[in-house]
Short mmCIF file of C-alpha atoms in Angstrom, two decimals:
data_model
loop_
_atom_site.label_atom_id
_atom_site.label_comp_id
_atom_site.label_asym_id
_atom_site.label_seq_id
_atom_site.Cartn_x
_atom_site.Cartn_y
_atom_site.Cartn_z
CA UNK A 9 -24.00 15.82 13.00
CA UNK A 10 -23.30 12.07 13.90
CA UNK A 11 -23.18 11.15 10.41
CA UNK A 12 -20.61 13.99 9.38
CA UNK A 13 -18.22 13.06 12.05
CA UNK A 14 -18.51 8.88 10.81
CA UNK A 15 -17.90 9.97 7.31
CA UNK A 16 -15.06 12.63 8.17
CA UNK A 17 -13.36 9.76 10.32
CA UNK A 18 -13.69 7.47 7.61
CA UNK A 19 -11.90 9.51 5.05
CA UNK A 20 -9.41 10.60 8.18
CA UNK A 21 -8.75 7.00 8.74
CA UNK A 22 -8.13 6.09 5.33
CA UNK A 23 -5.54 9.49 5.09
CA UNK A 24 -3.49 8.23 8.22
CA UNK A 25 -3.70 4.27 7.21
CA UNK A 26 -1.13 5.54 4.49
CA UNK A 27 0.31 8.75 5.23
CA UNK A 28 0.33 8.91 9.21
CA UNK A 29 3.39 6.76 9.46
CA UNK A 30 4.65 8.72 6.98
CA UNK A 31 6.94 12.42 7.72
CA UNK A 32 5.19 14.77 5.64
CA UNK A 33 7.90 17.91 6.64
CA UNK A 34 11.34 16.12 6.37
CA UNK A 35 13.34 14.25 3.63
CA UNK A 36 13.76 10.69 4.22
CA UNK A 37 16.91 10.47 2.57
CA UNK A 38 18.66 10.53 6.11
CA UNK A 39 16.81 8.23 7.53
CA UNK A 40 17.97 5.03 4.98
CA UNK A 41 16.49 2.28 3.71
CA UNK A 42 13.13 2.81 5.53
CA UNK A 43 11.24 -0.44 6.78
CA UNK A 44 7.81 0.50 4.66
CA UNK A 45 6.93 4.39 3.68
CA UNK A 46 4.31 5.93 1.77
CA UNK A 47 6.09 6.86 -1.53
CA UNK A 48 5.40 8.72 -5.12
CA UNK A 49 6.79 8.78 -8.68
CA UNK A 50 7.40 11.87 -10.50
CA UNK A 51 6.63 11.59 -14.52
CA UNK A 52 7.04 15.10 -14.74
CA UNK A 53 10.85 14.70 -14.11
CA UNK A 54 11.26 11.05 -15.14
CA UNK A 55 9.15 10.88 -17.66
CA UNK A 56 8.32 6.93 -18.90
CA UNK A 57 8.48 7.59 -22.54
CA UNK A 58 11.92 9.38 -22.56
CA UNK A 59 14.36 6.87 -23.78
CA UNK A 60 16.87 7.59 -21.35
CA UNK A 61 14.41 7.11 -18.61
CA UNK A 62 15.01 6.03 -14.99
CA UNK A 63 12.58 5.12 -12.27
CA UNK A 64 12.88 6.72 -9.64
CA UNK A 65 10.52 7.04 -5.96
CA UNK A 66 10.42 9.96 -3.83
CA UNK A 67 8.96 10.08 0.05
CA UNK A 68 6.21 12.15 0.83
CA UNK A 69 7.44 15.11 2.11
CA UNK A 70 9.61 15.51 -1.36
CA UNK A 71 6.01 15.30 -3.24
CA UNK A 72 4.87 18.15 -1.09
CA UNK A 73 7.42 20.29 -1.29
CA UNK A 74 9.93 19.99 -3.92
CA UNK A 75 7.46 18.12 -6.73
CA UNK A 76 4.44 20.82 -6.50
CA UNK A 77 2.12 20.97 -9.59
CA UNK A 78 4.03 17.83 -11.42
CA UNK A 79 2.37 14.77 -12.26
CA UNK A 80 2.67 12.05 -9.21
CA UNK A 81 2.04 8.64 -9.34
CA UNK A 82 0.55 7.35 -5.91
CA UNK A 83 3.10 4.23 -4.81
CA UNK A 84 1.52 3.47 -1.70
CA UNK A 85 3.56 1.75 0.11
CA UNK A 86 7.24 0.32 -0.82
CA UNK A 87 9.04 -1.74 1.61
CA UNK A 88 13.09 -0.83 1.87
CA UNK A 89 13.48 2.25 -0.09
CA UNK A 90 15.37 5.29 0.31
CA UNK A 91 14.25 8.39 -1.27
CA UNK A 92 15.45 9.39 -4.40
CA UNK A 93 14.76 12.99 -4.73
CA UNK A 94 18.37 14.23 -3.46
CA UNK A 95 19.93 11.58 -5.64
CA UNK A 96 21.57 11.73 -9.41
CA UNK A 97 18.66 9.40 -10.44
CA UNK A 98 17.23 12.68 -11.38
CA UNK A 99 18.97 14.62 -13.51
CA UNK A 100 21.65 17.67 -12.68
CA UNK A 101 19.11 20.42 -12.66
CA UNK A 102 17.16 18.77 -10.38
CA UNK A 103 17.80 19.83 -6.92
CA UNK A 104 15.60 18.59 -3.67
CA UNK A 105 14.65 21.40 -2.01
CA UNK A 106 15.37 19.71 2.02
CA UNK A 107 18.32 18.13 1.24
CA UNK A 108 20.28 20.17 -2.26
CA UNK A 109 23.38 18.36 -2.07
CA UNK A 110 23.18 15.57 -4.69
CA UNK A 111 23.75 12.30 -3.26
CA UNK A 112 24.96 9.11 -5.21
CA UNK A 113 22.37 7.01 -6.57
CA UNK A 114 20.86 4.11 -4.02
CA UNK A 115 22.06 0.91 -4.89
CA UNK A 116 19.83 -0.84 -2.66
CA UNK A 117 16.22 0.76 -4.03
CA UNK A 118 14.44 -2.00 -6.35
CA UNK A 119 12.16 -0.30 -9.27
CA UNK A 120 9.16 -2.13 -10.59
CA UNK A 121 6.76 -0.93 -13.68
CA UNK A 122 4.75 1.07 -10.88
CA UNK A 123 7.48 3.83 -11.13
CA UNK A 124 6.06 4.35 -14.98
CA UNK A 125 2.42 4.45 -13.83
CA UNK A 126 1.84 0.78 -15.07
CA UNK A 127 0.71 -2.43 -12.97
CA UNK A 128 -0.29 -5.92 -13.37
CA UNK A 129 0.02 -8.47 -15.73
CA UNK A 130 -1.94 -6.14 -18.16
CA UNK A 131 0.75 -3.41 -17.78
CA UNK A 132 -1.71 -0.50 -17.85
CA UNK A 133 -2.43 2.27 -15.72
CA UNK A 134 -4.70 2.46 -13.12
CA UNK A 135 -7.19 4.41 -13.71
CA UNK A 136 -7.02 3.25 -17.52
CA UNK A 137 -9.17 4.95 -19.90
CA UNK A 138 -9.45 2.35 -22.25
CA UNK A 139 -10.99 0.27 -19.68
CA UNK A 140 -14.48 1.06 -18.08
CA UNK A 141 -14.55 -2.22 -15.94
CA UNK A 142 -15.08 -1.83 -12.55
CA UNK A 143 -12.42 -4.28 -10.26
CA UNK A 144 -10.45 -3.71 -6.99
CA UNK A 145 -6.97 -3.42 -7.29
CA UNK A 146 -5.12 -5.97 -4.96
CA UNK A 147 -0.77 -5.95 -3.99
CA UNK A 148 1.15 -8.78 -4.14
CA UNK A 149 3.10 -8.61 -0.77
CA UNK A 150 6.56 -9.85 -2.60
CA UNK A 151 6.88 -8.18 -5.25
CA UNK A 152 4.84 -5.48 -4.38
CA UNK A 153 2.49 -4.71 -7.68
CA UNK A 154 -0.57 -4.28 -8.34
CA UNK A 155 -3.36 -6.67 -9.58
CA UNK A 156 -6.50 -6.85 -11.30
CA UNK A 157 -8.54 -8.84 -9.37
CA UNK A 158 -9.73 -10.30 -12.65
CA UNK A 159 -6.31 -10.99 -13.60
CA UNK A 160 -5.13 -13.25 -11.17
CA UNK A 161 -5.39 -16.12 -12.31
CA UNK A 162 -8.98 -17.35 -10.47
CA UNK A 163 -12.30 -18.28 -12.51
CA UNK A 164 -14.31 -17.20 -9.10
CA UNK A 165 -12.21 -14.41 -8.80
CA UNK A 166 -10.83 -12.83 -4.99
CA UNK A 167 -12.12 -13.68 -1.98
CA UNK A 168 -13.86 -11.55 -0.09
CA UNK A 169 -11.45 -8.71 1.76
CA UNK A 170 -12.43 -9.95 4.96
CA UNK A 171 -11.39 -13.62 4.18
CA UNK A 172 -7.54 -13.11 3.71
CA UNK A 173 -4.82 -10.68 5.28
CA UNK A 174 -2.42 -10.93 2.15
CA UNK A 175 -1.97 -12.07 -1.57
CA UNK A 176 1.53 -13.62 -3.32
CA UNK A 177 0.81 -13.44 -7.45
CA UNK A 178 1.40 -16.19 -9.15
CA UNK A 179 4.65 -15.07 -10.64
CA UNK A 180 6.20 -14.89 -7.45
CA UNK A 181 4.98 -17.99 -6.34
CA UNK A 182 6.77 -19.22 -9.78
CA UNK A 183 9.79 -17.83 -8.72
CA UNK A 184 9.68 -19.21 -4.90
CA UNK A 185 8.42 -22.36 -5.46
CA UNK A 186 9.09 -23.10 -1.35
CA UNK A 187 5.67 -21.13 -0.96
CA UNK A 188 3.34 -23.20 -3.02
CA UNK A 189 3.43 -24.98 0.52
CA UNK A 190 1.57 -22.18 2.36
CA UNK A 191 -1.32 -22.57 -0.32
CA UNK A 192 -3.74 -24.54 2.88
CA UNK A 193 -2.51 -22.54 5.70
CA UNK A 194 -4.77 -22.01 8.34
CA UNK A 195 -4.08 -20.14 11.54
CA UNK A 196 -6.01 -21.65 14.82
CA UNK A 197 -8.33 -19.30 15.73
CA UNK A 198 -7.53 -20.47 19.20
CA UNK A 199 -3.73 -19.89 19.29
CA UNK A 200 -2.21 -17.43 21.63
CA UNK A 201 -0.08 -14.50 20.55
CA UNK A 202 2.69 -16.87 21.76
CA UNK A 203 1.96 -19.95 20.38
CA UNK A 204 2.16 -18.11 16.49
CA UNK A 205 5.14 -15.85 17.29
CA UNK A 206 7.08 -19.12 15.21
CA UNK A 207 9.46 -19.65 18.74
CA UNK A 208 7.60 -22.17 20.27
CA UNK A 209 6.09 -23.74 17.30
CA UNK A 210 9.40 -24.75 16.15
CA UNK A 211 10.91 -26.07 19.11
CA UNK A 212 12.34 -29.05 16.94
CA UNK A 213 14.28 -25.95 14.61
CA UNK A 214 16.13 -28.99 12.57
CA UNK A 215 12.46 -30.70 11.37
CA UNK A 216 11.89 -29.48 8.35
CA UNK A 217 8.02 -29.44 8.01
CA UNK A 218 8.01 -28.93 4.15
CA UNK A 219 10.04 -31.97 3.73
CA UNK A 220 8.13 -33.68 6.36
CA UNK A 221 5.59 -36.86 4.94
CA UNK A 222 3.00 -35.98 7.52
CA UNK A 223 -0.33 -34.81 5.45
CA UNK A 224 -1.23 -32.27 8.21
CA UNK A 225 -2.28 -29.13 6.72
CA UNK A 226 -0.49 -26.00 8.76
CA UNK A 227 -1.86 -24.96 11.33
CA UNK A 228 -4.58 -27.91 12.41
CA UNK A 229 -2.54 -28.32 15.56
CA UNK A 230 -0.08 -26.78 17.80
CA UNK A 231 2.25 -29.75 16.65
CA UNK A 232 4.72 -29.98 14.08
CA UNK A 233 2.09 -29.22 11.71
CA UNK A 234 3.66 -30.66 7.95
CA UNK A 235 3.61 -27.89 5.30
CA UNK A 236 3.24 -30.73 2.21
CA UNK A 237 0.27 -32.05 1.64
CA UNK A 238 -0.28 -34.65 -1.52
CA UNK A 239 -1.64 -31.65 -3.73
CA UNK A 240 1.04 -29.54 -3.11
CA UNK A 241 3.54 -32.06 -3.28
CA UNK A 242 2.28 -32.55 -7.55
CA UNK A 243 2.43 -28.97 -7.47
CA UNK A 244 5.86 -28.42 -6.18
CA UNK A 245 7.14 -31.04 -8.64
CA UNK A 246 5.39 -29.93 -11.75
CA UNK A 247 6.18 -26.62 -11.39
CA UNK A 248 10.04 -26.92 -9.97
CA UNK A 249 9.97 -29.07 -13.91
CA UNK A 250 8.17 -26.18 -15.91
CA UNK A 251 9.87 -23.10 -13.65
CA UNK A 252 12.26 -21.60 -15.80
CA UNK A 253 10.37 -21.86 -19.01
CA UNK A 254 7.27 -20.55 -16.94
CA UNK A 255 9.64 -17.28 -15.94
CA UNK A 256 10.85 -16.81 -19.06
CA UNK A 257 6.96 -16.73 -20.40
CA UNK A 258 5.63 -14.14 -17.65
CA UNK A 259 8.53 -12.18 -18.89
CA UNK A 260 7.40 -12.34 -22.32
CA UNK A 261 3.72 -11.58 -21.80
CA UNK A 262 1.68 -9.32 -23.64
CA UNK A 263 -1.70 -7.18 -22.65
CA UNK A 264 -3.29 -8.98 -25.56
CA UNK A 265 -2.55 -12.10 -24.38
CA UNK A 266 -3.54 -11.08 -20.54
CA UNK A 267 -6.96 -10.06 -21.82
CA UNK A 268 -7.34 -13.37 -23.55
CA UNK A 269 -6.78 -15.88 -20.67
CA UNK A 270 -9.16 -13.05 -18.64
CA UNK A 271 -11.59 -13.32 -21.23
CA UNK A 272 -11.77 -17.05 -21.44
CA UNK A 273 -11.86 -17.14 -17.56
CA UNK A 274 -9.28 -20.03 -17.11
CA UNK A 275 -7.33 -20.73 -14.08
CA UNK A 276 -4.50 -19.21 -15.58
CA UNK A 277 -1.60 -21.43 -13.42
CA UNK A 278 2.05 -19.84 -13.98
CA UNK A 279 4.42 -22.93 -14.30
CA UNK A 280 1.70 -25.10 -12.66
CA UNK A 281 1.33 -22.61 -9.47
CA UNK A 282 -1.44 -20.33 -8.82
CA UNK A 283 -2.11 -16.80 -6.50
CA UNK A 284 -2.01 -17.35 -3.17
CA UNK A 285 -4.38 -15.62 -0.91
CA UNK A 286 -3.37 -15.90 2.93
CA UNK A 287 -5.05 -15.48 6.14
CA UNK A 288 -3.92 -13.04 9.07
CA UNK A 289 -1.21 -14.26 10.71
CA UNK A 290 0.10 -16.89 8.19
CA UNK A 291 3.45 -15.64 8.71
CA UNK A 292 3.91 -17.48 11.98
CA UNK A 293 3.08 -20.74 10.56
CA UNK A 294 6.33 -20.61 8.40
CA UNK A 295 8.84 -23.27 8.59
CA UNK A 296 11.49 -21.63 10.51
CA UNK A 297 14.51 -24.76 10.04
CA UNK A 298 17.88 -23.80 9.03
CA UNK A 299 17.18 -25.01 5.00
CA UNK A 300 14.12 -22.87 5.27
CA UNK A 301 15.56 -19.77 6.67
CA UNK A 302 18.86 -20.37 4.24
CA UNK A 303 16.61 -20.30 1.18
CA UNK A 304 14.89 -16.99 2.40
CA UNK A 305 18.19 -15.66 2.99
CA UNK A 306 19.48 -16.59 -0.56
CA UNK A 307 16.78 -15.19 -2.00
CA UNK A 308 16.42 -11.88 -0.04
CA UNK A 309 12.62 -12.77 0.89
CA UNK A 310 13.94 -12.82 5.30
CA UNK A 311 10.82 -10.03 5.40
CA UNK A 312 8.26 -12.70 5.06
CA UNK A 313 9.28 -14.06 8.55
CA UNK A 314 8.61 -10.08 10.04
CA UNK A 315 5.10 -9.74 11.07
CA UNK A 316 5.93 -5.89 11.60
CA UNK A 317 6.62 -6.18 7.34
CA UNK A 318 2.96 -6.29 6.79
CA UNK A 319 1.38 -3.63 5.03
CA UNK A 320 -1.64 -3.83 8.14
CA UNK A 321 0.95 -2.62 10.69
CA UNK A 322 1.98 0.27 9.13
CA UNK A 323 -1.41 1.12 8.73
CA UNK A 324 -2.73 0.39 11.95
CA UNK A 325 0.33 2.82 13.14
CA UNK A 326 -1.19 5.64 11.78
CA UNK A 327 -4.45 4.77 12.47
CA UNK A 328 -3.22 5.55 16.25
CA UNK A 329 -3.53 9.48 15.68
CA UNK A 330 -5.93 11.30 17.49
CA UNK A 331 -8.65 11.73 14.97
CA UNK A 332 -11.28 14.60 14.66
CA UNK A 333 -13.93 11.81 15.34
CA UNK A 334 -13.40 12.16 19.26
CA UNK A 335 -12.76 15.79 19.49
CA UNK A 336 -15.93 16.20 17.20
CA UNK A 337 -17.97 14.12 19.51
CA UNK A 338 -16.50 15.46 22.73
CA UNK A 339 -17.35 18.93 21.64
CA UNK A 340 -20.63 18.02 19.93
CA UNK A 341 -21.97 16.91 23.53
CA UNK A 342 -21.65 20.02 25.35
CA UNK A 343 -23.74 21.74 22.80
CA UNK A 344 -27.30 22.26 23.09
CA UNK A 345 -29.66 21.21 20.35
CA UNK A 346 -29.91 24.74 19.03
CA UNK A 347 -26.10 25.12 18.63
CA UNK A 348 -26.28 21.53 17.15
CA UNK A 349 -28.10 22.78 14.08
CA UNK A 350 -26.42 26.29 14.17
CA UNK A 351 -23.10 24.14 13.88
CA UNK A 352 -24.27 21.52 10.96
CA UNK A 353 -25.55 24.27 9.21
CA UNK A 354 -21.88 26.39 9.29
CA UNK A 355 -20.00 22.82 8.70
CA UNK A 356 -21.84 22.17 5.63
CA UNK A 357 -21.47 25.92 4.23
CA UNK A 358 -17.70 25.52 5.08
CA UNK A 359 -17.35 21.69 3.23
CA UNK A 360 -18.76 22.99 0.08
CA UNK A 361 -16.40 25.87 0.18
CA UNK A 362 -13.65 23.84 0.89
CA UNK A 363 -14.33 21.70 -1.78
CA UNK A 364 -15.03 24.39 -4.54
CA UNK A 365 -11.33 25.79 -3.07
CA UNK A 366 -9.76 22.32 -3.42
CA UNK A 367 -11.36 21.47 -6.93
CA UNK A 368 -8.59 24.71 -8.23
CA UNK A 369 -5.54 22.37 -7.04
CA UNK A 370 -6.67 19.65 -8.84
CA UNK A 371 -7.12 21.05 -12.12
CA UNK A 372 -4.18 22.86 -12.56
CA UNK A 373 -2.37 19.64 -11.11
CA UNK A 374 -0.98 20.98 -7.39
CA UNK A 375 -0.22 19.39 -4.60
CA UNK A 376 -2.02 20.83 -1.53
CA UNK A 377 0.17 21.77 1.29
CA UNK A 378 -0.79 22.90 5.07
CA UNK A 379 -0.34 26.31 4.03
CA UNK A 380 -2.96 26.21 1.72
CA UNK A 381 -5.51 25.03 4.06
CA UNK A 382 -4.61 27.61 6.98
CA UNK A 383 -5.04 30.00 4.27
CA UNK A 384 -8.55 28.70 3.54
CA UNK A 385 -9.58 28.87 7.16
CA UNK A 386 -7.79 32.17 7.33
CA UNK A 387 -10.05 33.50 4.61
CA UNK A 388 -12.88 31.94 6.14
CA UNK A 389 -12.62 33.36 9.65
CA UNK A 390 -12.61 36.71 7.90
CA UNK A 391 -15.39 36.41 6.12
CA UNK A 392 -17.35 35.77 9.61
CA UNK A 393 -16.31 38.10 11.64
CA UNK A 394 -18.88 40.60 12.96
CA UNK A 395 -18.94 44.17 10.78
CA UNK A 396 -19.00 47.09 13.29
CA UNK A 397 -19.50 49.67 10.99
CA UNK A 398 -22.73 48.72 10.52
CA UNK A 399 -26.38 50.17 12.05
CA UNK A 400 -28.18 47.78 14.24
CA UNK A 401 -30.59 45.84 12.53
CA UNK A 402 -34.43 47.40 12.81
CA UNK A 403 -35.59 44.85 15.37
CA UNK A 404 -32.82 45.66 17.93
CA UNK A 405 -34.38 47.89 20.51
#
């Protein structure tokens, strides 16, 4: 019974990582530009290959209940967004269902190749039938896509998961140059919550430590640690020379030619800069000086400053739900061993059910709502209940 709980709480954990933050019953629209949500595409009513089509994102509780049995696209997470779905992105018959009075379009929403079903620099779908390889999927925190791991740029590959909290593609890198000085960061795994919290690390807030000669990587010290070390300093310079030719090539960039630098398993530099894979709590260690802060500013990228920005708090917020794991093993202790097997027994008659019942909604494409599983347990309970018309059985005396 142990092991059923571990691998319910598993899957529970990985539901409420993404959606628990999320409000499942009410448009977001209201709400605004919403710090991070969990978010969706519809392709059933923007559909990619129309030529006349628009991206457009919708929040969660619009893919329950006003985009049931259409074809989603799973967004994850988007940082800033307001949802579309009572908007004019979608067209006039469109109507949300919690919130029918069309709204202007949001001027403020940013739309990536995601909202088509596409990612990385391969521009395919994920899963893509054309492609049997088995690799992990990894988000760029800036712009937010998603990446082969193969096609990053990295003859080795990734890291391990456990090695880095978050990833900047090269592209961005490309187009932020300032970051390429991050590439060394190291947080001290002695440093207090409020020697990282990037107040008192900067108490000199005019030093700039990226212009700063001292070879220091971040980090080593609770000094004015110096951002620029030699190697990134011939980074920074080559690629500030070879940046705007290097945009315009990423924009250019084909899947064949994507496959080709995977294939040949170069480094695959962008403009002389590379992926950047950082550890927890690199965010801290940012230069916080006024030409620092100004060039974040200009270049709408102030979120990298926000620890509470990171795709890890969100998910640790919904992670904070009451889970079935503890009520499980509450329960499960007051039970004697008898009713322990009696109960394993009825919990694995009930999962298969549930799943035969739940294969239905996915091939005929539907979304499945709360209503759907009360009405499953509904059934169920039914099913059990005691039949009084019955004669006792032979053996009762």
């Amino acid at each position: 019974m142990l092991d059923v709980l571990q691998d319910e709480q598993e899957l529970e954990e990985d539901a409420n990582a993404v959606l628990g933050a999320s409000d499942d019953q009410n448009c977001t629209y209201d709400v605004g530009y919403v710090d991070r949500q969990a978010l969706y595409a519809c392709t059933t009513c923007t559909q990619p290959d129309n030529p006349d089509f628009k991206a457009a994102g919708i929040c969660l509780a619009c893919s329950y209940h006003c985009h049931e049995g259409h074809d989603l696209v799973e967004l994850y997470t988007k940082r800033q967004f307001r949802c579309d779905c009572p908007t004019k992105r979608f067209s006039s018959d469109h109507r949300c269902k919690l919130k029918p009075v069309k709204e202007d379009e949001n001027e403020l929403n940013t739309y990536g190749q995601n909202f088509a079903g596409l990612y990385c620099e391969c521009n395919r779908p994920y899963p893509d039938p054309e492609d049997s390889t088995i690799d992990e999927m990894i988000q760029c925190l800036l712009c937010e896509d998603w990446y082969h791991g193969r096609h990053l740029g990295l003859a080795s590959g990734p890291p391990p998961d456990k090695e880095y909290g978050e990833m900047i593609c090269r592209q961005c890198v490309t187009k932020h140059p300032i970051l390429i000085n991050y590439k060394n960061v190291k947080v001290p795994e002695t440093a207090t919550a409020t020697e990282t919290s990037g107040e008192s690390q900067n108490s000199d807030e005019t030093a700039c430590k990226i212009k700063s000669t001292n070879t220091t990587p971040p980090g080593e010290n609770n000094k004015s640690a110096d951002c620029d070390n030699t190697d990134n300093k011939q980074d920074y310079t080559d690629a500030k020379t070879d940046e705007k030719s290097a945009n315009t090539e990423a924009e250019k960039s084909t899947n064949s030619e994507a496959d080709k630098s995977t294939k040949n398993g170069k480094s695959g530099k962008v403009g002389g800069f590379e992926t950047l894979f950082l550890p927890e709590g690199w965010r801290s260690m940012q230069c916080r000086c006024s030409d620092c802060l100004e060039y974040y500013k200009k270049n709408k990228i102030e979120f990298l400053l926000d620890e509470k920005d990171t795709v890890h708090f969100y998910e640790s917020k919904g992670k904070k739900r009451a889970g079935q794991f503890e009520q499980g093993m509450e329960a499960l202790s007051q039970m004697d061993r008898i009713k322990q097997v009696e109960a394993i027994s009825m919990y694995n008659n009930m999962k298969t059910d549930l799943m035969d019942y739940l294969a239905t909604f996915a091939r005929e494409g539907k979304v499945v709502k709360e209503e759907d599983i009360q009405k499953f347990f509904t059934k169920m309970k039914s099913a059990k209940r005691p039949r009084l018309d019955l004669p006792p059985p032979d053996s009762c005396k």
